[in-house]
Amino acid sequence: MKLAVFVSDYRLNVDTLDRLKAEKLGIILVQNGVYHATAKENGAASSLLNKSADFYALSDDLETRGLSAAVNSKVKVISYGDIVDLMFNEYDKNVWL
Amino acid sequence: MKLAVFVSDYRLNVDTLDRLKAEKLGIILVQNGVYHATAKENGAASSLLNKSADFYALSDDLETRGLSAAVNSKVKVISYGDIVDLMFNEYDKNVWL
Amino acid sequence: MGKLTIGCFSSLVGSMSLDFSVKLASAAIEKGHKVDFWVSGNATMLSIKGQRAFKDYSALMKPVQELMGKGLSITACEACAEARGYHKDNTIENFKRHSMDWYLASAFDADRVFHIGGE
Amino acid sequence: MGKLTIGCFSSLVGSMSLDFSVKLASAAIEKGHKVDFWVSGNATMLSIKGQRAFKDYSALMKPVQELMGKGLSITACEACAEARGYHKDNTIENFKRHSMDWYLASAFDADRVFHIGGE
Amino acid sequence: MATTKLGFIVQRTPYKSENTKLALTHAISSQSVEVYLNDGDLVTADIAFVGDGVLNCLKNQKAMEKYGLTSTESHIKNCLLLDLNVMVCKEDLDKFGLSENDIVMDAEEFGADMTVKVVPFSEITKMMEDVNHLLFF
Amino acid sequence: MATTKLGFIVQRTPYKSENTKLALTHAISSQSVEVYLNDGDLVTADIAFVGDGVLNCLKNQKAMEKYGLTSTESHIKNCLLLDLNVMVCKEDLDKFGLSENDIVMDAEEFGADMTVKVVPFSEITKMMEDVNHLLFF
């Protein structure tokens, strides 16, 4: 399964992500999920970024929140159009947490 | 300050409660907050119940969720009318987390 | 007897927060308190005429109208309502619409303010 | 080119989830994909006529109507809408209303289903 | 003649939003989807409760008595009545100290043959791999 | 002649729901509340950002450019322009590694005299004790 997981919040109230298994896993940070791409709490990056996955963050949502400057190097900044291409070309299923 | 704090969710996405200071603190569990009164995860009661406070849980919300049987002994089960009386007679400010 | 100002806000419609607020208002009125009820954000949905009662959905129009008959004063945030397509002509009768300062004015002489926010 | 079925659900109206869904639908249509859009729960607010555009609130009626002009098929859950007081006569023109099976039928021949739930 | 399989995953507690209810009512609507399809074409809906979602399955929910609202419990029974495949994650039940005695397991009183399946998470993973599309609630 | 003091506490990130925006627009409406009151009566609104809520205060929010929506940043500037007392919790800024350079501190371009106050949580506790009613967002 090639799975794209959309993370739309900073404080996740579900633990599903830790348990999902996929041959290929993409984590797409959108809405308040984009804080995972930038926030450093007590100096540490979000533990989400330790997962073995490809990481993306939506440019519009970073800019909306004033976060464009500090994106973690593991995370690729993408557009809405890029999300569409990822959905159709790179992954076969999408889930929204 | 005599403060009644309404906890309406099980997975709190704010840490405010740990930092609130009040001479008299009441924690009123409503909606999905009532799981704090009953759930035992890996055998342990909710850490919320370790706070130094008076605990209440709304009867209607326990019953709605099928939880009436297993309420922790620290927690007093109350009605909507009791909430009104607590608000007017026991506490001077209310907050909803 | 005192005055309770309840504000129910933001994104919890279709959730139980409005149900909770309405039941609490009812309990307070039963006990002889005066209740002002302010709905803002998505909670303004409470103000629209013609809500149909289904068992699968919270059906609050009737209980709210009954409480209005018992003296509940209830007001929707006008801008929040207009943004959602709720206009004066599709608002429940006697359901007031005001700008946000109404809520603060109600808080002025309230004995207790109960602001139900959250997400 | 493929078919994308988007479902936007539940309690995130007034949030950015509808904004997100509409922008994503737009990007998919730009790229030549067919898009079916299902709104359920509070997201059915998107279907009501006469939403006023304010800068302080997400104003999605106009972008949705533009996308409908470009071929977007959009449908509201009928029961979810009726429960909220959104009836046929106050629904945006060409905004469809069906029972929930419409969403599943749309998924039948979709290449991708993007279900935006959450809380 | 084709079948499209959908997997409904419920990961949150009931009654905060309409989330869980909409999951179950939409899954149930798979039973009437044929009106839109060609003869022989099907859409199936498997349902799995995971994480805090297993709390949806507790018995004796009084939502109707207290709030005039259909309970999640009765929606689950409807799913069984309509022969939907309903799974509950065993590890999560264990975590909450819950057993089959605490949760809805059947809808015998309505004549349903199907029962709820308490399964390890690995079974739910298999279902997620097997379906065409996933809907997380 | 009386004054009722309200404390607005913002504890969550912006743009998920209308939560933060409604906090600020309601606080701002304290400036027009006199139409409902007797001469000399007042309602005041103090605002404090705590926890994840401090992320509301970041500079350079492009909500208008990207989504056609007033940014939290500009709402905070409006608050300053209307002489509301705006506090941001220092410990929470520190936790996120943020300083006064990263957040909105003034609205000088609109001629506002007020500036944002970065204060320890204990100051916010004092405000909470001092006000008549608390509104948590």
XYZ file of C-alpha atoms in Angstrom:
706
model
C 0.000 0.000 0.000
C 1.285 3.443 -0.923
C -0.295 5.701 1.632
C -0.468 9.484 1.857
C -1.369 10.612 5.373
C -2.642 14.150 5.788
C -1.848 15.640 9.175
C -4.008 18.705 9.723
C -3.371 19.503 13.349
C -0.468 20.150 15.656
C -1.721 18.364 18.756
C -2.970 15.076 17.365
C -5.654 13.455 19.485
C -5.285 10.067 17.803
C -2.393 7.599 17.865
C -3.265 5.990 14.540
C -0.250 7.339 12.691
C 2.163 5.340 14.832
C 0.415 2.139 13.885
C -0.135 2.554 10.155
C 1.950 0.249 7.997
C 2.680 1.001 4.352
C 5.349 0.044 1.822
C 5.531 3.691 0.934
C 4.431 6.366 3.368
C 4.012 10.062 2.660
C 3.124 12.543 5.389
C 1.559 15.700 4.045
C 1.377 18.524 6.555
C -1.550 20.859 5.964
C -3.516 23.416 8.032
C -2.170 23.428 11.601
C -0.214 20.275 10.779
C 2.384 22.578 9.212
C 3.640 23.501 12.695
C 5.279 20.056 12.689
C 7.489 21.330 9.888
C 8.709 24.360 11.813
C 8.099 24.312 15.552
C 10.901 23.557 17.939
C 9.686 22.939 21.428
C 12.477 23.204 23.955
C 14.871 23.079 21.037
C 13.604 19.821 19.577
C 11.900 19.363 16.219
C 8.551 17.552 16.151
C 8.911 13.837 16.850
C 6.658 13.262 13.854
C 9.673 14.003 11.669
C 11.482 10.957 13.101
C 9.186 8.639 11.205
C 10.408 6.860 8.155
C 8.391 8.696 5.523
C 8.541 11.388 2.890
C 7.439 14.726 4.319
C 5.645 17.540 2.579
C 4.135 20.786 3.839
C 1.634 23.001 2.061
C 3.132 26.358 1.159
C -0.138 28.320 1.479
C -0.656 27.053 5.007
C 2.915 27.829 6.075
C 2.644 31.361 4.715
C -0.791 31.937 6.231
C 0.703 31.267 9.666
C 3.902 33.280 9.197
C 6.056 30.138 9.096
C 7.784 30.218 5.711
C 11.231 30.956 7.107
C 11.948 27.984 9.331
C 10.934 24.779 7.555
C 12.869 21.668 8.606
C 15.170 20.354 5.899
C 13.397 16.978 5.914
C 10.229 18.625 4.640
C 9.538 19.568 1.037
C 7.333 22.638 0.590
C 4.599 22.032 -1.982
C 1.558 23.658 -3.601
C -2.071 22.514 -3.906
C -1.259 21.357 -7.438
C 1.604 19.257 -6.096
C -0.776 17.593 -3.651
C -3.015 16.587 -6.546
C -0.025 15.100 -8.389
C 1.168 13.241 -5.302
C -2.297 11.799 -4.776
C -2.619 10.567 -8.343
C 0.969 9.628 -9.174
C 2.815 8.649 -6.012
C 0.239 7.178 -3.634
C -2.792 4.988 -4.074
C -4.675 5.781 -0.864
C -5.160 8.943 1.200
C -6.120 9.302 4.803
C -6.870 12.413 6.825
C -6.173 12.088 10.524
C -10.309 32.891 43.146
C -12.807 30.070 43.304
C -12.596 28.480 39.914
C -14.778 25.847 38.242
C -13.004 24.294 35.278
C -15.145 22.426 32.758
C -13.286 19.630 31.001
C -15.235 18.597 27.915
C -12.822 16.296 26.159
C -10.777 13.217 26.897
C -7.639 14.069 24.950
C -6.988 17.655 25.979
C -5.027 19.633 23.419
C -4.172 22.409 25.856
C -1.944 22.355 28.934
C -3.679 25.256 30.653
C -5.187 23.181 33.428
C -1.785 22.304 34.866
C -0.980 25.977 35.242
C -4.189 27.396 36.667
C -3.943 28.554 40.257
C -6.993 28.953 42.464
C -7.720 28.932 46.195
C -10.553 26.613 45.450
C -10.579 24.489 42.317
C -13.460 22.409 41.002
C -13.107 20.204 37.948
C -16.412 19.440 36.294
C -16.264 16.624 33.749
C -18.823 16.985 30.974
C -19.267 15.614 27.441
C -16.247 13.461 26.544
C -14.500 14.778 29.638
C -16.478 12.184 31.594
C -14.109 9.469 30.344
C -11.628 10.888 32.862
C -14.005 9.688 35.572
C -14.093 6.108 34.328
C -11.372 5.113 31.893
C -8.434 3.057 33.036
C -5.713 2.936 30.465
C -3.292 0.113 31.146
C -4.873 -0.173 34.555
C -4.290 3.441 35.588
C -6.968 6.039 36.260
C -6.709 9.365 34.434
C -3.831 11.498 35.723
C -6.293 14.383 35.833
C -7.687 12.846 39.009
C -4.326 13.348 40.753
C -4.898 17.077 40.890
C -5.846 18.713 44.112
C -9.429 19.638 43.302
C -13.034 18.657 43.822
C -14.218 16.441 40.981
C -17.678 16.218 39.480
C -19.052 14.381 36.441
C -22.329 15.013 34.676
C -24.688 12.091 35.036
C -26.412 12.580 31.671
C -23.091 12.470 29.860
C -21.917 9.361 31.700
C -25.160 7.557 30.909
C -25.163 8.667 27.282
C -21.805 6.949 26.822
C -22.625 3.778 28.749
C -20.299 4.698 31.613
C -22.504 4.855 34.708
C -21.073 1.717 36.286
C -17.414 2.533 36.748
C -17.061 6.056 38.138
C -13.920 6.671 40.194
C -14.623 7.208 43.872
C -12.990 10.648 43.798
C -15.700 11.882 41.458
C -19.161 13.005 42.506
C -21.888 12.342 39.924
C -24.118 15.394 39.451
C -27.037 16.710 37.392
C -27.433 19.825 35.241
C -29.221 21.467 38.156
C -26.263 20.697 40.416
C -23.954 22.396 37.919
C -26.069 25.541 38.151
C -25.860 25.459 41.948
C -22.102 24.884 41.901
C -21.639 27.806 39.543
C -23.683 30.194 41.661
C -22.896 28.984 45.167
C -19.474 27.366 45.246
C -17.378 29.084 42.583
C -17.103 32.636 41.330
C -15.590 32.026 37.897
C -16.048 29.332 35.255
C -13.765 28.312 32.473
C -14.286 25.837 29.647
C -11.120 24.255 28.321
C -31.645 34.536 42.075
C -28.895 35.567 39.722
C -28.196 36.237 36.107
C -26.239 33.764 33.997
C -24.827 34.758 30.629
C -23.965 31.761 28.468
C -21.930 32.139 25.285
C -21.713 29.160 22.971
C -19.116 29.536 20.267
C -17.347 28.388 17.281
C -16.921 25.021 15.745
C -18.910 22.643 17.880
C -22.255 22.594 16.150
C -23.462 19.139 15.385
C -21.552 18.275 18.507
C -23.054 18.075 21.936
C -21.907 21.522 23.067
C -25.072 23.218 21.942
C -27.119 20.422 23.504
C -25.172 20.948 26.710
C -25.703 24.706 26.641
C -29.422 24.415 26.047
C -29.861 21.880 28.858
C -27.836 24.034 31.226
C -29.892 27.100 30.328
C -33.009 25.087 31.029
C -31.736 23.954 34.435
C -30.823 27.527 35.369
C -34.239 28.854 34.351
C -35.931 26.055 36.325
C -34.081 27.306 39.382
C -35.339 30.833 38.825
C -32.223 32.428 37.370
C -32.322 34.831 34.471
C -30.426 33.491 31.453
C -28.963 35.399 28.518
C -27.741 33.104 25.764
C -25.327 34.281 23.078
C -24.485 32.140 20.043
C -21.547 32.980 17.840
C -19.593 31.253 15.073
C -21.189 27.996 13.978
C -23.482 28.043 16.987
C -25.519 30.664 15.106
C -27.049 27.711 13.251
C -29.336 27.493 16.247
C -31.088 30.645 14.994
C -32.298 29.470 11.590
C -35.943 28.716 10.937
C -37.187 25.385 9.716
C -34.690 22.977 11.295
C -36.093 19.490 10.901
C -35.996 17.122 13.852
C -34.423 13.744 13.094
C -33.367 11.236 15.706
C -29.889 11.035 14.202
C -29.244 14.755 14.685
C -29.419 17.096 17.635
C -32.796 18.777 17.291
C -32.693 21.896 19.425
C -35.123 24.276 17.777
C -38.116 23.130 19.784
C -36.413 23.076 23.213
C -34.991 26.541 22.511
C -38.398 27.899 21.590
C -39.857 26.396 24.757
C -37.154 28.087 26.815
C -37.834 31.375 25.061
C -41.408 30.960 26.227
C -40.076 30.644 29.777
C -38.070 33.845 29.532
C -34.784 32.828 27.896
C -33.212 35.733 26.057
C -31.240 34.415 23.093
C -29.170 36.329 20.554
C -27.079 35.355 17.547
C -23.979 37.160 16.368
C -25.229 39.035 13.333
C -22.039 38.917 11.278
C -21.458 35.222 12.011
C -25.033 34.540 10.934
C -24.920 36.647 7.755
C -21.638 35.030 6.672
C -23.450 31.692 6.824
C -26.498 32.855 4.875
C -28.745 33.248 7.921
C -30.640 36.475 7.418
C -33.304 38.268 9.367
C -36.062 36.717 7.279
C -34.996 33.136 7.972
C -34.367 33.642 11.691
C -36.604 32.046 14.306
C -39.144 34.482 15.702
C -37.927 36.424 18.751
C -34.406 35.057 18.271
C -32.419 38.295 18.439
C -29.471 39.272 16.259
C -26.873 41.789 17.402
C -23.240 42.652 16.990
C -20.723 41.111 19.367
C -20.933 43.913 21.891
C -24.327 42.529 22.948
C -22.557 39.587 24.583
C -20.198 41.859 26.489
C -23.066 44.120 27.511
C -24.900 41.095 28.849
C -21.784 40.169 30.814
C -21.757 43.643 32.382
C -24.421 42.875 34.977
C -24.225 39.078 34.910
C -23.483 37.266 38.146
C -21.859 34.480 36.202
C -20.557 34.279 32.652
C -20.160 30.835 31.159
C -18.222 30.998 27.949
C -18.318 27.690 26.082
C -15.552 27.883 23.551
C -13.151 25.057 22.835
C -12.792 23.699 19.364
C -6.793 12.203 -16.219
C -8.573 10.693 -13.276
C -11.549 11.128 -11.063
C -11.195 12.473 -7.532
C -14.029 12.184 -5.022
C -13.643 14.574 -2.107
C -15.813 14.250 0.987
C -15.715 17.076 3.519
C -17.382 16.249 6.787
C -18.540 17.113 10.180
C -17.524 19.786 12.542
C -14.956 21.865 10.725
C -17.061 24.566 9.147
C -15.815 28.006 9.933
C -12.442 26.316 10.047
C -10.064 26.074 7.169
C -11.039 22.531 6.152
C -13.665 23.684 3.708
C -11.257 26.301 2.372
C -8.689 23.535 1.945
C -11.150 21.245 0.171
C -12.293 23.949 -2.226
C -8.728 24.943 -3.110
C -7.765 21.316 -3.640
C -10.799 20.745 -5.864
C -9.779 23.800 -7.855
C -6.201 22.544 -8.297
C -7.447 19.125 -9.434
C -9.836 20.660 -11.971
C -7.031 22.913 -13.266
C -5.038 19.764 -13.966
C -7.903 18.260 -15.942
C -9.232 15.800 -13.385
C -12.911 15.229 -12.798
C -13.951 16.171 -9.252
C -16.993 15.045 -7.282
C -17.407 16.938 -4.021
C -19.579 15.655 -1.190
C -20.392 17.777 1.851
C -21.875 16.219 4.938
C -22.463 17.287 8.541
C -21.695 20.955 9.118
C -19.978 21.176 5.759
C -23.489 21.292 4.257
C -23.475 24.992 5.191
C -21.602 25.409 1.936
C -24.873 24.740 0.100
C -27.031 27.560 1.444
C -27.917 30.551 -0.694
C -27.117 34.103 0.264
C -23.858 33.680 2.207
C -22.379 37.138 2.654
C -18.668 37.631 2.035
C -16.822 39.319 4.912
C -13.069 39.463 5.236
C -13.274 38.052 8.747
C -14.999 34.860 7.590
C -14.238 32.204 5.010
C -16.318 33.227 2.007
C -16.573 30.177 -0.212
C -19.845 30.601 -2.087
C -18.325 32.487 -4.999
C -15.288 30.197 -5.528
C -17.583 27.169 -5.356
C -19.922 28.639 -7.953
C -16.951 29.391 -10.190
C -15.763 25.792 -9.871
C -19.265 24.552 -10.681
C -18.961 26.585 -13.876
C -15.774 24.668 -14.626
C -17.422 21.292 -14.160
C -17.279 20.630 -10.420
C -20.064 18.304 -9.322
C -21.055 19.153 -5.748
C -23.650 17.499 -3.543
C -24.844 18.032 0.012
C -26.090 15.306 2.329
C -29.832 15.892 2.290
C -30.585 14.811 5.858
C -27.632 16.758 7.289
C -28.885 19.828 5.409
C -32.544 19.468 6.412
C -31.609 19.013 10.069
C -29.887 22.395 9.870
C -32.793 24.171 8.168
C -31.256 24.122 4.685
C -34.043 23.181 2.322
C -34.290 22.829 -1.416
C -35.578 26.365 -1.812
C -32.624 27.967 -0.036
C -29.964 25.848 -1.737
C -27.546 27.348 -4.260
C -28.577 26.657 -7.838
C -27.137 23.418 -9.261
C -25.840 22.413 -5.823
C -27.217 18.878 -5.602
C -28.775 17.193 -2.579
C -28.822 13.444 -2.155
C -28.793 10.776 0.507
C -25.464 9.451 1.723
C -25.304 6.664 -0.828
C -24.465 9.304 -3.458
C -21.025 9.676 -1.883
C -20.396 5.953 -1.954
C -21.658 5.705 -5.527
C -19.241 8.452 -6.498
C -16.447 6.473 -4.838
C -17.361 3.430 -6.953
C -15.542 4.622 -10.073
C -13.253 7.196 -8.463
C -9.514 6.795 -8.943
C -8.931 8.493 -5.637
C -11.205 9.168 -2.675
C -10.138 11.906 -0.300
C -12.222 11.818 2.812
C -11.648 14.886 4.970
C -13.040 14.010 8.346
C -11.292 14.785 11.596
C -12.958 16.834 14.257
C -19.613 -6.371 -12.662
C -17.186 -4.818 -10.251
C -16.894 -4.236 -6.542
C -15.333 -1.221 -4.900
C -14.351 -1.791 -1.284
C -14.293 1.028 1.246
C -12.692 0.881 4.690
C -14.224 3.054 7.420
C -11.836 3.614 10.335
C -13.260 5.188 13.502
C -10.491 6.529 15.723
C -12.271 8.970 18.037
C -14.718 8.923 20.943
C -18.420 9.330 20.218
C -20.669 12.341 20.921
C -18.097 15.097 20.671
C -18.967 15.821 17.087
C -21.137 14.018 14.572
C -17.998 12.239 13.422
C -18.762 8.665 14.513
C -22.418 8.840 13.659
C -21.666 10.020 10.143
C -19.128 7.204 9.751
C -21.761 4.607 10.561
C -24.655 6.148 8.647
C -22.470 6.528 5.567
C -21.231 2.945 5.867
C -24.828 1.770 6.168
C -25.718 3.658 2.989
C -23.568 1.158 1.055
C -26.699 -1.005 1.199
C -28.671 1.336 -1.055
C -25.929 2.459 -3.407
C -27.006 0.106 -6.209
C -29.641 2.564 -7.381
C -26.789 4.615 -8.818
C -24.840 1.670 -10.291
C -25.139 -0.897 -13.048
C -26.497 -4.355 -12.310
C -23.979 -6.420 -10.425
C -21.788 -3.515 -9.420
C -21.264 -3.136 -5.700
C -19.773 -0.915 -3.034
C -18.878 -2.601 0.252
C -18.110 -0.940 3.581
C -15.953 -2.529 6.278
C -15.822 -0.749 9.622
C -13.014 -0.839 12.185
C -12.906 0.814 15.590
C -9.389 1.626 16.744
C -7.760 3.721 19.483
C -10.257 5.787 21.488
C -12.750 4.745 18.818
C -13.337 1.451 20.651
C -15.215 3.470 23.286
C -17.988 3.843 20.719
C -18.779 0.197 21.249
C -19.700 0.291 24.947
C -23.054 -1.175 25.908
C -25.972 0.635 27.521
C -25.594 4.039 25.902
C -28.546 6.208 26.914
C -28.200 8.909 24.261
C -31.862 8.647 23.288
C -33.115 8.877 26.869
C -30.803 11.759 27.778
C -30.496 13.774 24.574
C -33.133 12.387 22.197
C -30.371 11.199 19.913
C -29.746 7.807 18.322
C -26.850 6.158 20.159
C -23.700 4.871 18.533
C -24.646 1.542 20.045
C -27.825 1.344 17.997
C -25.987 2.436 14.850
C -23.568 -0.458 15.357
C -26.511 -2.823 15.714
C -27.918 -1.495 12.464
C -24.607 -2.217 10.774
C -24.770 -5.822 11.971
C -28.368 -6.131 10.866
C -27.292 -5.074 7.375
C -24.446 -7.615 7.365
C -21.621 -5.078 7.441
C -18.268 -6.317 8.647
C -17.564 -4.611 12.005
C -14.168 -5.004 13.652
C -12.927 -3.763 17.016
C -9.231 -3.618 17.827
C -8.325 -6.081 20.571
C -5.182 -4.268 21.728
C -7.194 -1.092 22.304
C -9.909 -2.911 24.214
C -7.166 -4.480 26.333
C -5.603 -1.076 26.943
C -8.893 0.173 28.371
C -9.404 -3.041 30.339
C -12.526 -3.847 28.322
C -13.719 -7.251 27.209
C -16.393 -8.619 24.905
C -18.776 -8.424 27.838
C -18.514 -4.650 27.918
C -19.203 -3.939 24.265
C -21.951 -4.477 21.697
C -21.242 -7.851 20.129
C -24.472 -8.699 18.326
C -27.948 -7.526 17.402
C -29.707 -10.808 18.033
C -32.812 -9.021 19.267
C -33.287 -7.675 15.725
C -32.477 -11.024 14.126
C -29.000 -10.124 12.938
C -26.686 -13.005 12.079
C -23.521 -10.927 11.957
C -21.513 -10.328 15.094
C -18.775 -7.847 15.938
C -15.268 -9.247 15.450
C -12.676 -8.448 18.075
C -9.418 -8.665 16.136
C -5.753 -7.737 16.542
C -4.664 -4.522 14.834
C -2.844 -6.604 12.236
C -6.225 -7.775 10.908
C -7.314 -4.175 10.557
C -4.096 -3.396 8.700
C -4.937 -6.254 6.342
C -8.375 -4.779 5.728
C -6.822 -1.367 5.056
C -4.545 -2.948 2.448
C -7.363 -4.924 0.908
C -9.853 -2.075 0.319
C -9.775 0.379 -2.580
C -10.245 3.516 -0.504
C -9.908 4.485 3.141
C -12.169 6.853 5.061
C -10.806 7.837 8.462
C -13.185 9.377 10.985
C -20.692 54.007 37.394
C -19.231 50.549 37.363
C -16.688 48.578 35.384
C -16.909 44.895 34.560
C -13.594 43.357 33.595
C -13.356 40.402 31.247
C -10.284 38.255 30.676
C -9.885 36.622 27.251
C -7.454 33.706 27.283
C -6.348 32.291 23.926
C -4.818 28.834 24.331
C -4.960 27.337 20.834
C -3.302 27.770 17.445
C -4.966 30.007 14.858
C -6.789 29.011 11.663
C -8.048 25.612 12.719
C -11.418 26.964 13.702
C -12.747 30.486 14.082
C -11.805 30.250 17.735
C -8.982 32.807 17.912
C -10.583 35.233 15.527
C -13.792 35.263 17.528
C -11.791 35.837 20.718
C -10.223 38.969 19.285
C -13.283 40.352 17.524
C -15.338 39.892 20.690
C -12.653 41.546 22.807
C -12.550 44.462 20.364
C -16.305 44.854 20.669
C -15.760 46.020 24.257
C -15.071 49.387 22.626
C -18.658 49.785 21.451
C -20.497 48.210 24.376
C -21.436 51.568 25.926
C -24.437 51.887 23.633
C -26.105 49.256 25.809
C -24.971 50.675 29.162
C -25.574 53.687 31.361
C -23.221 56.653 31.213
C -19.941 55.864 32.876
C -20.454 52.119 32.936
C -17.732 50.146 31.210
C -16.731 46.676 30.095
C -13.007 46.091 29.651
C -11.293 43.237 27.841
C -7.775 42.032 28.617
C -6.292 39.445 26.275
C -3.636 36.856 27.076
C -2.026 34.354 24.710
C -0.815 31.216 26.458
C 0.390 27.728 25.446
C 0.069 27.052 21.716
C -1.931 30.273 21.636
C 1.324 32.275 21.447
C 1.679 31.035 17.861
C -1.160 33.409 16.999
C 1.276 36.250 17.475
C 3.811 35.367 14.764
C 4.632 38.078 12.246
C 4.083 37.988 8.494
C 0.873 35.979 8.382
C -0.366 35.874 4.787
C -3.945 34.755 5.463
C -5.377 37.534 3.292
C -3.101 36.781 0.341
C -3.614 33.029 0.550
C -7.193 32.625 1.731
C -8.767 36.092 1.521
C -9.145 36.087 5.280
C -8.152 38.668 7.880
C -5.068 37.385 9.704
C -4.779 36.994 13.446
C -1.829 39.335 13.159
C -4.021 42.161 11.917
C -6.634 41.447 14.589
C -3.924 41.813 17.238
C -2.905 45.128 15.698
C -6.517 46.256 15.858
C -6.579 45.397 19.541
C -3.523 47.574 20.130
C -5.014 50.387 18.101
C -8.058 50.290 20.382
C -5.852 50.350 23.490
C -6.670 46.845 24.660
C -4.216 45.210 27.021
C -2.543 42.337 25.126
C -0.252 39.936 26.970
C 1.837 37.053 25.652
C 3.235 34.398 27.962
C 7.021 34.548 28.102
C 7.547 30.949 29.187
C 5.584 29.721 26.183
C 7.506 31.936 23.765
C 10.706 30.571 25.302
C 9.474 27.013 24.889
C 9.014 27.597 21.154
C 12.347 29.434 20.904
C 10.562 32.648 19.937
C 11.510 36.180 20.906
C 9.974 39.630 20.618
C 11.515 39.846 17.151
C 9.339 37.010 15.913
C 5.973 38.303 17.090
C 3.707 41.292 16.581
C 4.719 43.813 19.215
C 3.121 47.045 18.038
C 0.888 48.665 15.438
C 2.946 51.803 15.016
C 2.071 51.986 11.323
C -1.538 52.658 12.361
C -0.513 55.109 15.061
C -1.173 52.796 18.004
C 0.482 53.727 21.287
C -0.140 50.390 22.973
C 2.360 47.596 22.617
C 2.130 43.872 23.315
C 3.435 42.911 26.745
C 5.550 39.778 27.027
C 4.973 38.676 30.609
C 5.595 35.650 32.827
C 2.587 33.377 33.365
C 2.320 34.700 36.915
C 1.227 38.076 35.490
C -1.480 36.341 33.510
C -2.593 34.535 36.662
C -2.861 37.928 38.338
C -5.026 39.204 35.507
C -7.254 36.126 35.777
C -7.739 36.821 39.479
C -8.378 40.490 38.909
C -11.117 40.230 36.268
C -14.795 39.547 36.954
C -15.250 36.857 34.328
C -12.991 34.610 32.277
C -13.506 33.602 28.661
C -11.192 30.809 27.494
C -10.766 30.218 23.776
